[in-house]
Short mmCIF file of C-alpha atoms in Angstrom, two decimals:
data_model
loop_
_atom_site.label_atom_id
_atom_site.label_comp_id
_atom_site.label_asym_id
_atom_site.label_seq_id
_atom_site.Cartn_x
_atom_site.Cartn_y
_atom_site.Cartn_z
CA UNK A 1 -31.28 40.19 1.14
CA UNK A 2 -33.42 38.86 3.94
CA UNK A 3 -35.57 41.32 5.82
CA UNK A 4 -36.16 40.46 9.43
CA UNK A 5 -39.48 41.72 10.69
CA UNK A 6 -39.56 43.68 13.92
CA UNK A 7 -41.58 42.24 16.79
CA UNK A 8 -45.02 43.61 17.53
CA UNK A 9 -45.15 44.49 21.23
CA UNK A 10 -48.41 44.21 23.13
CA UNK A 11 -48.12 46.72 25.92
CA UNK A 12 -50.87 46.52 28.53
CA UNK A 13 -51.12 49.62 30.70
CA UNK A 14 -53.14 50.14 33.86
CA UNK A 15 -55.27 53.18 33.09
CA UNK A 16 -56.96 55.23 35.77
CA UNK A 17 -57.58 58.90 36.41
CA UNK A 18 -58.31 59.38 40.12
CA UNK A 19 -59.65 62.88 39.41
CA UNK A 20 -62.36 61.56 37.11
CA UNK A 21 -65.23 60.22 39.26
CA UNK A 22 -66.53 58.13 36.36
CA UNK A 23 -63.22 56.45 35.63
CA UNK A 24 -62.19 53.07 37.08
CA UNK A 25 -58.90 51.15 36.96
CA UNK A 26 -58.67 49.03 33.83
CA UNK A 27 -56.02 47.59 31.54
CA UNK A 28 -55.61 48.92 28.01
CA UNK A 29 -53.42 47.17 25.48
CA UNK A 30 -51.52 48.93 22.72
CA UNK A 31 -49.70 47.26 19.87
CA UNK A 32 -46.56 48.91 18.59
CA UNK A 33 -43.71 47.82 16.35
CA UNK A 34 -40.46 47.40 18.19
CA UNK A 35 -37.53 49.46 16.96
CA UNK A 36 -33.84 48.72 17.36
CA UNK A 37 -32.58 49.84 20.79
CA UNK A 38 -36.10 50.76 21.90
CA UNK A 39 -36.61 51.51 25.58
CA UNK A 40 -39.95 51.49 27.37
CA UNK A 41 -39.71 55.24 27.56
CA UNK A 42 -39.52 55.43 23.74
CA UNK A 43 -42.38 52.93 23.44
CA UNK A 44 -44.56 54.99 25.79
CA UNK A 45 -43.85 58.14 23.81
CA UNK A 46 -44.83 56.33 20.64
CA UNK A 47 -48.10 55.23 22.23
CA UNK A 48 -48.82 58.78 23.37
CA UNK A 49 -47.91 60.20 19.98
CA UNK A 50 -49.70 57.72 17.72
CA UNK A 51 -52.33 55.92 19.81
CA UNK A 52 -53.56 57.86 22.82
CA UNK A 53 -52.40 61.33 23.74
CA UNK A 54 -54.18 61.15 27.11
CA UNK A 55 -51.68 58.58 28.48
CA UNK A 56 -49.99 59.94 31.60
CA UNK A 57 -46.43 59.03 32.54
CA UNK A 58 -43.43 60.97 33.81
CA UNK A 59 -39.95 61.50 32.48
CA UNK A 60 -37.27 64.16 32.73
CA UNK A 61 -33.73 62.97 32.11
CA UNK A 62 -34.26 59.84 29.98
CA UNK A 63 -30.91 58.60 31.34
CA UNK A 64 -31.70 56.86 34.63
CA UNK A 65 -30.71 59.86 36.71
CA UNK A 66 -33.89 61.66 37.74
CA UNK A 67 -36.02 58.65 38.76
CA UNK A 68 -39.23 60.14 37.33
CA UNK A 69 -40.15 57.27 35.02
CA UNK A 70 -40.21 54.54 37.69
CA UNK A 71 -43.08 52.09 37.25
CA UNK A 72 -43.97 48.42 37.59
CA UNK A 73 -42.80 46.53 34.51
CA UNK A 74 -44.28 43.04 34.55
CA UNK A 75 -44.69 43.53 38.31
CA UNK A 76 -41.12 44.63 38.97
CA UNK A 77 -40.36 48.24 39.94
CA UNK A 78 -37.85 49.77 37.53
CA UNK A 79 -37.09 52.81 35.38
CA UNK A 80 -38.79 52.89 31.97
CA UNK A 81 -35.92 54.82 30.42
CA UNK A 82 -33.38 52.17 31.39
CA UNK A 83 -35.45 49.18 30.29
CA UNK A 84 -34.79 47.89 26.78
CA UNK A 85 -37.85 46.28 25.22
CA UNK A 86 -35.52 43.66 23.69
CA UNK A 87 -34.98 42.30 27.22
CA UNK A 88 -38.73 41.67 27.60
CA UNK A 89 -41.23 39.37 25.92
CA UNK A 90 -43.80 40.68 23.45
CA UNK A 91 -46.44 40.90 26.19
CA UNK A 92 -45.52 43.68 28.57
CA UNK A 93 -47.61 44.93 31.48
CA UNK A 94 -47.09 48.37 32.96
CA UNK A 95 -48.58 49.74 36.17
CA UNK A 96 -47.89 52.71 38.42
CA UNK A 97 -45.75 52.24 41.53
CA UNK A 98 -47.94 51.25 44.48
CA UNK A 99 -48.14 53.21 47.77
CA UNK A 100 -47.43 56.61 46.23
CA UNK A 101 -50.18 59.10 45.43
CA UNK A 102 -51.51 58.39 41.94
CA UNK A 103 -51.64 61.33 39.54
CA UNK A 104 -53.00 59.24 36.67
CA UNK A 105 -52.13 56.12 34.65
CA UNK A 106 -48.40 55.53 35.20
CA UNK A 107 -47.68 58.85 36.86
CA UNK A 108 -47.25 58.93 40.64
CA UNK A 109 -46.32 61.67 43.09
CA UNK A 110 -43.23 60.28 44.81
CA UNK A 111 -42.19 63.76 45.97
CA UNK A 112 -44.84 63.94 48.68
CA UNK A 113 -43.64 60.70 50.31
CA UNK A 114 -39.96 61.58 49.91
CA UNK A 115 -40.42 65.07 51.36
CA UNK A 116 -42.14 63.67 54.43
CA UNK A 117 -39.35 61.12 54.80
CA UNK A 118 -36.62 63.74 54.55
CA UNK A 119 -38.34 65.99 57.07
CA UNK A 120 -38.95 63.08 59.43
CA UNK A 121 -35.35 61.84 59.26
CA UNK A 122 -33.88 65.35 59.09
CA UNK A 123 -31.65 64.41 56.20
CA UNK A 124 -29.25 67.27 56.40
CA UNK A 125 -25.96 67.89 58.18
CA UNK A 126 -26.46 68.68 61.86
CA UNK A 127 -23.25 70.52 62.67
CA UNK A 128 -24.43 72.14 65.94
CA UNK A 129 -23.20 75.56 64.88
CA UNK A 130 -25.58 78.27 65.94
CA UNK A 131 -24.69 80.61 63.09
CA UNK A 132 -24.00 79.70 59.51
CA UNK A 133 -20.57 80.78 58.36
CA UNK A 134 -20.29 80.33 54.60
CA UNK A 135 -16.66 81.50 54.60
CA UNK A 136 -15.52 78.69 56.87
CA UNK A 137 -13.74 75.84 55.10
CA UNK A 138 -15.39 72.42 55.42
CA UNK A 139 -13.67 69.77 57.47
CA UNK A 140 -11.48 67.52 55.39
CA UNK A 141 -12.26 63.82 55.09
CA UNK A 142 -10.43 60.81 53.72
CA UNK A 143 -11.10 60.16 50.00
CA UNK A 144 -12.22 56.61 50.82
CA UNK A 145 -14.84 57.95 53.21
CA UNK A 146 -15.94 60.60 50.71
CA UNK A 147 -16.34 57.84 48.11
CA UNK A 148 -18.38 55.75 50.54
CA UNK A 149 -20.69 58.69 51.27
CA UNK A 150 -20.96 59.52 47.58
CA UNK A 151 -21.93 55.93 46.83
CA UNK A 152 -25.00 56.33 49.07
CA UNK A 153 -25.65 59.86 47.83
CA UNK A 154 -26.33 58.40 44.38
CA UNK A 155 -29.92 57.56 45.47
CA UNK A 156 -32.32 59.20 43.02
CA UNK A 157 -35.45 58.75 45.17
CA UNK A 158 -37.21 56.94 42.33
CA UNK A 159 -39.31 54.92 44.79
CA UNK A 160 -38.46 51.52 43.28
CA UNK A 161 -37.12 50.20 46.61
CA UNK A 162 -40.32 51.34 48.32
CA UNK A 163 -42.45 49.53 45.75
CA UNK A 164 -40.28 46.40 45.98
CA UNK A 165 -40.43 46.27 49.79
CA UNK A 166 -42.79 43.71 51.30
CA UNK A 167 -42.56 45.30 54.74
CA UNK A 168 -43.99 48.62 53.52
CA UNK A 169 -46.84 46.76 51.85
CA UNK A 170 -47.97 45.66 55.31
CA UNK A 171 -46.81 48.66 57.36
CA UNK A 172 -46.83 51.92 55.48
CA UNK A 173 -45.12 53.79 58.33
CA UNK A 174 -41.91 51.88 57.61
CA UNK A 175 -39.27 54.25 56.23
CA UNK A 176 -37.93 51.70 53.75
CA UNK A 177 -34.49 51.28 52.25
CA UNK A 178 -34.46 54.82 50.86
CA UNK A 179 -34.82 56.23 54.40
CA UNK A 180 -32.33 53.84 55.96
CA UNK A 181 -29.84 54.53 53.17
CA UNK A 182 -30.09 58.25 53.93
CA UNK A 183 -29.55 57.71 57.63
CA UNK A 184 -26.49 55.56 56.88
CA UNK A 185 -25.19 58.31 54.64
CA UNK A 186 -25.42 60.97 57.38
CA UNK A 187 -24.15 58.65 60.07
CA UNK A 188 -21.03 58.06 58.00
CA UNK A 189 -20.48 61.79 57.50
CA UNK A 190 -18.09 63.21 60.14
CA UNK A 191 -19.63 66.68 59.68
CA UNK A 192 -22.90 65.41 61.11
CA UNK A 193 -22.60 65.67 64.89
CA UNK A 194 -25.71 63.70 65.86
CA UNK A 195 -25.05 61.11 68.55
CA UNK A 196 -25.82 57.40 68.19
CA UNK A 197 -28.69 57.88 70.65
CA UNK A 198 -30.18 60.58 68.43
CA UNK A 199 -29.91 58.25 65.45
CA UNK A 200 -31.50 55.51 67.55
CA UNK A 201 -34.46 57.77 68.24
CA UNK A 202 -34.85 58.22 64.49
CA UNK A 203 -34.65 54.61 63.34
CA UNK A 204 -34.41 52.33 66.40
CA UNK A 205 -37.99 51.10 66.15
CA UNK A 206 -40.37 48.98 64.09
CA UNK A 207 -40.86 51.80 61.58
CA UNK A 208 -37.10 51.99 61.19
CA UNK A 209 -34.34 49.43 61.00
CA UNK A 210 -36.02 46.88 63.30
CA UNK A 211 -39.05 46.76 61.03
CA UNK A 212 -36.95 45.54 58.10
CA UNK A 213 -37.64 41.85 57.41
CA UNK A 214 -34.60 41.41 55.11
CA UNK A 215 -36.70 40.45 52.10
CA UNK A 216 -34.15 42.27 49.93
CA UNK A 217 -36.63 43.31 47.26
CA UNK A 218 -35.18 46.83 47.70
CA UNK A 219 -31.65 45.73 46.94
CA UNK A 220 -32.66 43.72 43.88
CA UNK A 221 -34.82 46.37 42.21
CA UNK A 222 -32.64 49.43 42.94
CA UNK A 223 -31.83 50.85 39.49
CA UNK A 224 -28.67 52.47 40.87
CA UNK A 225 -27.42 49.21 42.46
CA UNK A 226 -26.93 50.86 45.85
CA UNK A 227 -25.53 48.62 48.61
CA UNK A 228 -28.80 48.72 50.56
CA UNK A 229 -28.46 45.29 52.19
CA UNK A 230 -25.02 46.14 53.57
CA UNK A 231 -26.09 49.50 54.93
CA UNK A 232 -29.23 48.17 56.60
CA UNK A 233 -27.13 45.46 58.29
CA UNK A 234 -24.64 48.15 59.35
CA UNK A 235 -27.40 50.29 60.89
CA UNK A 236 -28.89 47.28 62.65
CA UNK A 237 -25.56 46.40 64.26
CA UNK A 238 -25.03 50.03 65.22
CA UNK A 239 -28.49 50.34 66.78
CA UNK A 240 -28.07 47.12 68.79
CA UNK A 241 -24.70 48.40 70.02
CA UNK A 242 -26.31 51.70 71.03
CA UNK A 243 -29.09 49.88 72.88
CA UNK A 244 -26.48 47.96 74.89
CA UNK A 245 -24.67 51.07 76.14
CA UNK B 1 -23.47 66.15 77.27
CA UNK B 2 -27.13 65.60 77.99
CA UNK B 3 -28.06 61.91 78.06
CA UNK B 4 -30.78 61.11 75.54
CA UNK B 5 -33.36 58.56 76.62
CA UNK B 6 -33.97 55.78 74.13
CA UNK B 7 -36.54 52.98 74.03
CA UNK B 8 -34.39 49.84 74.05
CA UNK B 9 -37.28 47.38 73.65
CA UNK B 10 -37.35 47.28 69.81
CA UNK B 11 -33.61 46.52 69.74
CA UNK B 12 -33.99 43.82 72.37
CA UNK B 13 -36.91 42.19 70.59
CA UNK B 14 -34.97 42.13 67.34
CA UNK B 15 -31.93 40.67 69.07
CA UNK B 16 -33.99 38.07 70.94
CA UNK B 17 -35.69 36.99 67.73
CA UNK B 18 -32.36 36.51 65.97
CA UNK B 19 -30.58 34.86 68.91
CA UNK B 20 -33.43 32.45 69.71
CA UNK B 21 -33.78 31.59 66.02
CA UNK B 22 -30.07 30.90 65.74
CA UNK B 23 -30.07 28.67 68.84
CA UNK B 24 -33.10 26.72 67.59
CA UNK B 25 -31.71 26.27 64.09
CA UNK B 26 -28.33 25.06 65.37
CA UNK B 27 -30.08 22.79 67.85
CA UNK B 28 -32.22 21.31 65.08
CA UNK B 29 -29.20 20.55 62.94
CA UNK B 30 -27.48 18.85 65.87
CA UNK B 31 -30.74 17.03 66.76
CA UNK B 32 -30.98 15.73 63.20
CA UNK B 33 -27.50 14.27 63.42
CA UNK B 34 -28.34 12.60 66.75
CA UNK B 35 -31.58 11.00 65.59
CA UNK B 36 -30.05 9.96 62.27
CA UNK B 37 -27.57 7.74 64.10
CA UNK B 38 -30.26 5.07 63.65
CA UNK B 39 -28.90 4.82 60.10
CA UNK B 40 -25.63 3.55 61.62
CA UNK B 41 -27.45 0.88 63.60
CA UNK B 42 -29.68 0.44 66.62
CA UNK B 43 -26.71 0.17 68.97
CA UNK B 44 -25.28 3.51 67.90
CA UNK B 45 -28.62 5.26 68.37
CA UNK B 46 -29.06 3.54 71.75
CA UNK B 47 -25.61 4.72 72.86
CA UNK B 48 -26.45 8.31 71.85
CA UNK B 49 -29.70 8.09 73.84
CA UNK B 50 -27.89 6.82 76.90
CA UNK B 51 -25.26 9.54 76.48
CA UNK B 52 -27.96 12.23 76.70
CA UNK B 53 -29.49 10.51 79.70
CA UNK B 54 -26.10 10.91 81.39
CA UNK B 55 -25.31 7.21 81.73
CA UNK B 56 -21.68 7.66 80.75
CA UNK B 57 -21.23 10.43 83.35
CA UNK B 58 -23.30 9.14 86.28
CA UNK B 59 -23.21 5.37 85.71
CA UNK B 60 -26.97 5.21 85.34
CA UNK B 61 -29.65 6.87 83.19
CA UNK B 62 -31.44 10.05 84.24
CA UNK B 63 -34.21 10.76 81.69
CA UNK B 64 -34.95 13.97 83.64
CA UNK B 65 -31.97 15.47 81.80
CA UNK B 66 -33.92 15.02 78.56
CA UNK B 67 -36.97 16.64 80.17
CA UNK B 68 -34.90 19.64 81.26
CA UNK B 69 -33.24 19.98 77.83
CA UNK B 70 -36.59 19.65 76.00
CA UNK B 71 -38.14 22.13 78.44
CA UNK B 72 -35.37 24.65 77.79
CA UNK B 73 -35.82 24.26 74.02
CA UNK B 74 -39.59 24.58 74.47
CA UNK B 75 -39.13 27.89 76.32
CA UNK B 76 -36.79 29.24 73.60
CA UNK B 77 -39.28 27.97 70.99
CA UNK B 78 -42.16 29.85 72.67
CA UNK B 79 -40.09 33.04 73.09
CA UNK B 80 -39.02 32.88 69.44
CA UNK B 81 -42.61 32.36 68.29
CA UNK B 82 -43.83 35.24 70.46
CA UNK B 83 -41.32 37.78 69.16
CA UNK B 84 -41.58 36.53 65.57
CA UNK B 85 -45.36 37.00 65.67
CA UNK B 86 -44.93 40.76 65.36
CA UNK B 87 -43.70 40.25 61.79
CA UNK B 88 -46.73 38.23 60.74
CA UNK B 89 -49.53 39.95 58.77
CA UNK B 90 -51.86 41.20 61.53
CA UNK B 91 -55.11 40.76 59.61
CA UNK B 92 -56.52 39.22 56.44
CA UNK B 93 -56.26 42.50 54.50
CA UNK B 94 -52.52 42.74 55.17
CA UNK B 95 -52.10 39.06 54.33
CA UNK B 96 -53.90 39.57 51.00
CA UNK B 97 -51.79 42.66 50.18
CA UNK B 98 -48.60 40.75 50.94
CA UNK B 99 -49.71 37.71 48.96
CA UNK B 100 -50.48 39.93 45.98
CA UNK B 101 -47.09 41.65 46.34
CA UNK B 102 -45.27 38.29 46.43
CA UNK B 103 -47.13 37.08 43.36
CA UNK B 104 -46.63 40.25 41.37
CA UNK B 105 -42.98 40.89 42.33
CA UNK B 106 -41.98 37.24 41.81
CA UNK B 107 -38.86 37.80 43.92
CA UNK B 108 -37.03 34.80 45.41
CA UNK B 109 -36.22 36.19 48.86
CA UNK B 110 -39.68 37.69 49.32
CA UNK B 111 -41.22 34.33 48.36
CA UNK B 112 -38.86 32.56 50.78
CA UNK B 113 -40.11 34.85 53.55
CA UNK B 114 -43.66 33.68 52.87
CA UNK B 115 -42.52 30.07 53.21
CA UNK B 116 -40.76 30.95 56.42
CA UNK B 117 -43.92 32.48 57.87
CA UNK B 118 -46.04 29.54 56.67
CA UNK B 119 -43.68 26.91 58.12
CA UNK B 120 -43.28 28.96 61.31
CA UNK B 121 -47.04 29.01 61.75
CA UNK B 122 -47.23 25.26 61.16
CA UNK B 123 -44.57 24.69 63.80
CA UNK B 124 -46.66 26.41 66.49
CA UNK B 125 -48.71 23.22 66.47
CA UNK B 126 -46.42 20.49 65.14
CA UNK B 127 -43.38 21.47 67.19
CA UNK B 128 -45.41 21.94 70.37
CA UNK B 129 -46.88 18.42 70.14
CA UNK B 130 -43.47 16.85 69.65
CA UNK B 131 -41.75 18.86 72.39
CA UNK B 132 -44.53 18.13 74.87
CA UNK B 133 -44.33 14.38 74.20
CA UNK B 134 -40.55 14.35 74.62
CA UNK B 135 -40.76 16.45 77.78
CA UNK B 136 -43.35 14.21 79.41
CA UNK B 137 -41.95 10.89 78.15
CA UNK B 138 -38.18 11.39 78.35
CA UNK B 139 -37.39 7.72 78.78
CA UNK B 140 -39.35 6.81 75.64
CA UNK B 141 -36.43 7.52 73.32
CA UNK B 142 -34.50 4.66 71.76
CA UNK B 143 -34.39 2.42 68.69
CA UNK B 144 -37.63 0.62 69.57
CA UNK B 145 -39.36 3.29 71.68
CA UNK B 146 -38.91 5.98 69.00
CA UNK B 147 -39.86 3.60 66.18
CA UNK B 148 -43.00 2.52 68.09
CA UNK B 149 -43.92 6.16 68.58
CA UNK B 150 -43.51 6.79 64.84
CA UNK B 151 -45.51 3.76 63.66
CA UNK B 152 -47.71 2.31 66.41
CA UNK B 153 -48.54 5.67 67.98
CA UNK B 154 -49.18 7.20 64.57
CA UNK B 155 -46.69 10.04 64.78
CA UNK B 156 -45.27 9.57 61.26
CA UNK B 157 -47.72 11.97 59.53
CA UNK B 158 -46.86 14.68 62.07
CA UNK B 159 -43.12 13.98 61.74
CA UNK B 160 -43.24 14.26 57.92
CA UNK B 161 -44.88 17.69 58.16
CA UNK B 162 -42.65 18.75 61.05
CA UNK B 163 -39.52 17.70 59.16
CA UNK B 164 -40.51 19.76 56.11
CA UNK B 165 -41.44 22.76 58.25
CA UNK B 166 -38.33 22.68 60.43
CA UNK B 167 -35.80 22.25 57.65
CA UNK B 168 -37.33 24.91 55.39
CA UNK B 169 -37.86 27.35 58.27
CA UNK B 170 -34.41 26.77 59.75
CA UNK B 171 -32.35 27.06 56.59
CA UNK B 172 -34.23 30.11 55.31
CA UNK B 173 -33.95 31.63 58.78
CA UNK B 174 -30.18 31.14 59.01
CA UNK B 175 -29.76 32.53 55.47
CA UNK B 176 -31.84 35.58 56.36
CA UNK B 177 -29.96 36.02 59.64
CA UNK B 178 -26.65 36.14 57.78
CA UNK B 179 -27.97 38.87 55.47
CA UNK B 180 -29.75 40.72 58.26
CA UNK B 181 -26.64 41.13 60.38
CA UNK B 182 -24.10 41.33 57.57
CA UNK B 183 -22.32 38.04 58.32
CA UNK B 184 -20.05 36.65 55.58
CA UNK B 185 -20.49 39.84 53.54
CA UNK B 186 -17.01 39.80 52.03
CA UNK B 187 -15.82 42.43 49.57
CA UNK B 188 -18.30 41.44 46.85
CA UNK B 189 -21.64 41.39 48.63
CA UNK B 190 -23.66 40.27 45.60
CA UNK B 191 -21.40 37.27 45.10
CA UNK B 192 -21.47 36.44 48.83
CA UNK B 193 -25.26 36.56 48.84
CA UNK B 194 -25.40 34.30 45.81
CA UNK B 195 -23.08 31.82 47.52
CA UNK B 196 -25.12 32.01 50.72
CA UNK B 197 -28.29 31.25 48.82
CA UNK B 198 -26.69 28.23 47.12
CA UNK B 199 -25.45 27.04 50.52
CA UNK B 200 -28.95 27.49 51.91
CA UNK B 201 -30.45 25.26 49.20
CA UNK B 202 -27.69 22.68 49.71
CA UNK B 203 -28.33 22.63 53.49
CA UNK B 204 -32.09 22.27 52.97
CA UNK B 205 -31.63 19.37 50.55
CA UNK B 206 -29.04 17.70 52.78
CA UNK B 207 -31.15 17.83 55.96
CA UNK B 208 -34.38 16.89 54.18
CA UNK B 209 -32.65 13.87 52.62
CA UNK B 210 -31.09 12.87 55.93
CA UNK B 211 -34.40 13.47 57.71
CA UNK B 212 -36.49 11.36 55.35
CA UNK B 213 -33.93 8.55 55.36
CA UNK B 214 -33.95 8.62 59.17
CA UNK B 215 -37.73 8.65 59.30
CA UNK B 216 -37.85 5.76 56.83
CA UNK B 217 -35.47 3.79 59.08
CA UNK B 218 -37.70 4.36 62.13
CA UNK B 219 -40.79 3.42 60.11
CA UNK B 220 -39.10 0.18 58.98
CA UNK B 221 -38.11 -0.72 62.55
CA UNK B 222 -41.54 0.33 63.81
CA UNK B 223 -43.35 -1.94 61.35
CA UNK B 224 -41.05 -4.87 62.16
CA UNK B 225 -41.50 -4.22 65.88
CA UNK B 226 -45.25 -3.61 65.72
CA UNK B 227 -46.18 -6.92 67.36
CA UNK B 228 -43.86 -6.23 70.28
CA UNK B 229 -44.70 -2.54 70.63
CA UNK B 230 -43.78 -1.30 74.09
CA UNK B 231 -40.77 -3.57 74.43
CA UNK B 232 -37.54 -1.64 74.98
CA UNK B 233 -34.25 -2.09 73.19
CA UNK B 234 -31.23 -3.62 74.93
CA UNK B 235 -27.79 -3.66 73.45
CA UNK B 236 -27.21 -7.12 72.02
CA UNK B 237 -23.44 -7.03 72.31
CA UNK B 238 -23.59 -6.15 76.00
CA UNK B 239 -26.05 -8.96 76.74
CA UNK B 240 -24.03 -11.53 74.77
CA UNK B 241 -20.81 -10.47 76.48
CA UNK B 242 -22.43 -10.63 79.89
CA UNK B 243 -23.95 -14.02 79.05
CA UNK B 244 -20.56 -15.36 77.93
CA UNK B 245 -18.92 -14.18 81.17
CA UNK B 246 -21.53 -16.01 83.22
#
């Protein structure tokens, strides 16, 4: 019986602790034996367990739902838990997502950026009712529309689209595909009573939809395959229409 | 309901950039077909030249028409460049960040954007020179006049660079416009985008091939006509027919 040897993976990780004044960013390479069905998340756990227990990275769900384990894999933003090592070469480089606040090594604080974005875009239903009535039944909507809204609601705020966006690299005020996707989601929702002019004031500028340069990095790295390109085009057309009123 | 005031300028700038880009790209494709008529013979190219000088409408040539058309294109060109400038990296630091992002992400459309910016920047200079010459010398277009300009007046190096810049910039621009505004989205957007990208490459290859063949034809005529540079072309058939009648 022939025994096929597993590959030895050389995983280079960008190490840096911003809270340690004596530390500096540097690459550290770990060699581990690849296992069948291994994901990067499993590989990172193995490194932490057997090689270096100080390695920082995030995970919660391990199923591509929470978005915590997003990182740059060979330069491309993606989720570690969804990435099979068998799809990569033996030399793998890992780095934290850029633009977000670095906690350490591969761990970044996406929540700070996302919270600001949600507050800025007011990503909640604006129904104009002065008092909240929890007993009142919600307005009905067509199943097709509900499906369309749900499709956009699948965003897990992992930050991959932000890291894959060239526009944000140059202008960090740009709200990115994650922000535009949220605006499209609320604009579609008939329960949200904001006018087109109000939406224009949110995203009708260079930090919003008119800042987008259609590089489509966001669309191509989105781990949830959200229709970002389509929704940005939709918002652009809507904003132009509003500006012509 | 209370009217909310909105700043319409960002929308207008975005629209102007797209519209001017579309006009210029379509013009360039049409322009390429007109100049490439030299491949069908000197007479065909001469007839096209005379057509644009209005000879078939007014009975005689008015090169001022060419000046007006080139001037209009020049204005659209300047407006497009002005509004597109706001998307350029504003300083070296931003340029370096973007360059690093392009290298590290290794993403086709992001890389194409870099080429679009690079070719756009090159066209500030190359396109301006060409448009100014055409505007100020409108009657200097024709099988011999154009070929002399290419060879004797040493415009061929500029035209090679301009051809590369225009065709890359134009086809990438049209492709990006389609995605930006959601044209040809279809039901399967990923498939449509893939098809659009293939079409973009096909268009680039087609116009670059046609462009280089056309330029080669002008260079050949220019070299052959070098000793008589400055002499203008006259349709042989017309002269022979007139001669026979006399």
